[in-house]
């Protein structure tokens, strides 16, 4: 029901824009988040946004580089990633929050398939 897209191979310092599109139902009333998982590592919080888009929170390691947004008319959430670093490599997932935005992946449902981001040095 959630499909992340927009990943790819990019050089360090480059940019990508990820999209998370909902199908089959609307997620406009859900807070939502982005997480990522690098090979051999646990899934980690990237950014989250309230259902109105009025409040967002991002992990310290992406602040100033990544921006989360959403367009409820399009049933889509975005993650603009700038100044990418090799350590940003991983599969990026989107999901809906069970209650309010959180950095704990256990507080999220409806995980999408994920999109692979690879940043070369």
CSV table of C-alpha atoms in Angstrom, one decimal:
chain,number,residue,atom,x,y,z
A,1,UNK,CA,0.0,0.0,0.0
A,2,UNK,CA,3.0,2.3,0.4
A,3,UNK,CA,5.6,2.3,-2.3
A,4,UNK,CA,8.9,4.1,-1.9
A,5,UNK,CA,10.7,5.2,-5.1
A,6,UNK,CA,13.4,7.6,-6.3
A,7,UNK,CA,16.5,5.8,-5.1
A,8,UNK,CA,19.5,5.2,-7.2
A,9,UNK,CA,23.3,5.6,-7.4
A,10,UNK,CA,24.7,9.0,-6.8
A,11,UNK,CA,28.1,10.5,-6.0
A,12,UNK,CA,28.9,12.0,-2.7
A,13,UNK,CA,27.6,15.5,-2.5
A,14,UNK,CA,24.8,14.8,-4.9
A,15,UNK,CA,21.0,14.8,-4.3
A,16,UNK,CA,18.0,12.5,-4.6
A,17,UNK,CA,14.4,13.0,-4.0
A,18,UNK,CA,12.5,10.0,-2.6
A,19,UNK,CA,8.7,9.6,-2.9
A,20,UNK,CA,6.4,7.5,-0.9
A,21,UNK,CA,3.1,6.9,-2.7
A,22,UNK,CA,0.0,5.4,-1.1
A,23,UNK,CA,-2.4,3.3,-3.1
A,24,UNK,CA,-5.5,1.4,-2.2
A,25,UNK,CA,-6.3,3.7,0.7
A,26,UNK,CA,-5.6,7.2,1.9
A,27,UNK,CA,-3.0,7.9,4.5
A,28,UNK,CA,-3.7,11.6,4.7
A,29,UNK,CA,-4.7,11.3,8.4
A,30,UNK,CA,-1.6,9.5,9.4
A,31,UNK,CA,1.7,10.8,10.7
A,32,UNK,CA,4.4,9.2,8.6
A,33,UNK,CA,8.1,8.6,8.6
A,34,UNK,CA,11.2,7.6,6.7
A,35,UNK,CA,13.6,5.0,8.0
A,36,UNK,CA,16.7,3.4,6.4
A,37,UNK,CA,18.6,0.3,6.8
A,38,UNK,CA,22.2,-0.3,5.7
A,39,UNK,CA,23.6,-3.8,5.2
A,40,UNK,CA,24.2,-5.5,8.4
A,41,UNK,CA,22.7,-2.7,10.5
A,42,UNK,CA,19.4,-2.1,12.2
A,43,UNK,CA,16.7,0.0,10.7
A,44,UNK,CA,17.2,3.6,11.8
A,45,UNK,CA,15.0,6.7,11.9
A,46,UNK,CA,15.5,9.4,9.3
A,47,UNK,CA,12.6,11.8,9.4
A,48,UNK,CA,8.9,11.9,10.3
A,49,UNK,CA,6.1,14.4,9.6
A,50,UNK,CA,2.7,15.0,11.1
A,51,UNK,CA,-0.4,14.3,9.0
A,52,UNK,CA,-0.9,18.0,8.4
A,53,UNK,CA,2.7,18.5,7.4
A,54,UNK,CA,2.9,21.2,10.1
A,55,UNK,CA,5.6,19.5,12.2
A,56,UNK,CA,8.6,17.4,11.2
A,57,UNK,CA,11.4,15.8,13.0
A,58,UNK,CA,14.7,14.4,11.7
A,59,UNK,CA,17.6,12.5,13.0
A,60,UNK,CA,20.6,14.7,13.9
A,61,UNK,CA,22.8,13.1,11.3
A,62,UNK,CA,20.6,14.4,8.5
A,63,UNK,CA,19.6,17.8,9.8
A,64,UNK,CA,20.5,20.5,7.4
A,65,UNK,CA,20.7,18.0,4.5
A,66,UNK,CA,17.4,16.2,4.3
A,67,UNK,CA,13.9,17.7,4.2
A,68,UNK,CA,10.7,15.8,4.6
A,69,UNK,CA,7.4,17.0,3.2
A,70,UNK,CA,4.1,15.6,2.0
A,71,UNK,CA,1.3,16.4,-0.4
A,72,UNK,CA,-1.9,15.0,0.9
A,73,UNK,CA,-3.7,15.9,-2.4
A,74,UNK,CA,-1.4,13.5,-4.1
A,75,UNK,CA,-1.3,11.0,-1.2
A,76,UNK,CA,2.5,11.2,-1.3
A,77,UNK,CA,5.3,11.9,1.1
A,78,UNK,CA,8.8,13.1,0.0
A,79,UNK,CA,12.3,13.1,1.3
A,80,UNK,CA,14.7,15.6,-0.4
A,81,UNK,CA,18.2,14.5,0.3
A,82,UNK,CA,21.1,16.8,-0.4
A,83,UNK,CA,24.8,16.7,0.3
A,84,UNK,CA,24.6,12.9,0.3
A,85,UNK,CA,27.4,11.0,2.0
A,86,UNK,CA,28.5,7.3,1.5
A,87,UNK,CA,27.2,6.6,5.0
A,88,UNK,CA,23.7,7.5,3.7
A,89,UNK,CA,23.7,4.3,1.7
A,90,UNK,CA,20.9,1.9,2.4
A,91,UNK,CA,17.4,0.9,1.7
A,92,UNK,CA,14.9,3.7,2.6
A,93,UNK,CA,11.5,2.8,3.8
A,94,UNK,CA,8.4,4.8,4.5
A,95,UNK,CA,5.7,3.9,6.9
A,96,UNK,CA,2.7,5.2,8.8
A,97,UNK,CA,2.8,6.0,12.6
A,98,UNK,CA,0.5,4.1,14.9
A,99,UNK,CA,-0.2,7.2,16.9
A,100,UNK,CA,2.2,10.2,16.6
A,101,UNK,CA,5.6,10.7,15.0
A,102,UNK,CA,8.3,8.7,16.7
A,103,UNK,CA,11.9,7.7,16.1
A,104,UNK,CA,11.1,4.1,17.1
A,105,UNK,CA,10.4,1.9,14.1
A,106,UNK,CA,8.2,-0.3,16.2
A,107,UNK,CA,5.7,2.5,16.4
A,108,UNK,CA,5.1,2.3,12.6
A,109,UNK,CA,3.0,0.2,10.3
A,110,UNK,CA,2.3,-0.3,6.6
A,111,UNK,CA,5.9,-0.5,5.6
A,112,UNK,CA,6.5,0.0,2.0
A,113,UNK,CA,8.9,-2.1,-0.1
A,114,UNK,CA,11.8,0.3,0.2
A,115,UNK,CA,14.1,2.0,-2.3
A,116,UNK,CA,17.8,1.5,-2.5
A,117,UNK,CA,20.1,4.6,-2.2
A,118,UNK,CA,23.7,4.1,-3.0
A,119,UNK,CA,26.2,6.9,-2.5
A,120,UNK,CA,29.6,6.5,-3.9
A,121,UNK,CA,32.7,8.2,-2.6
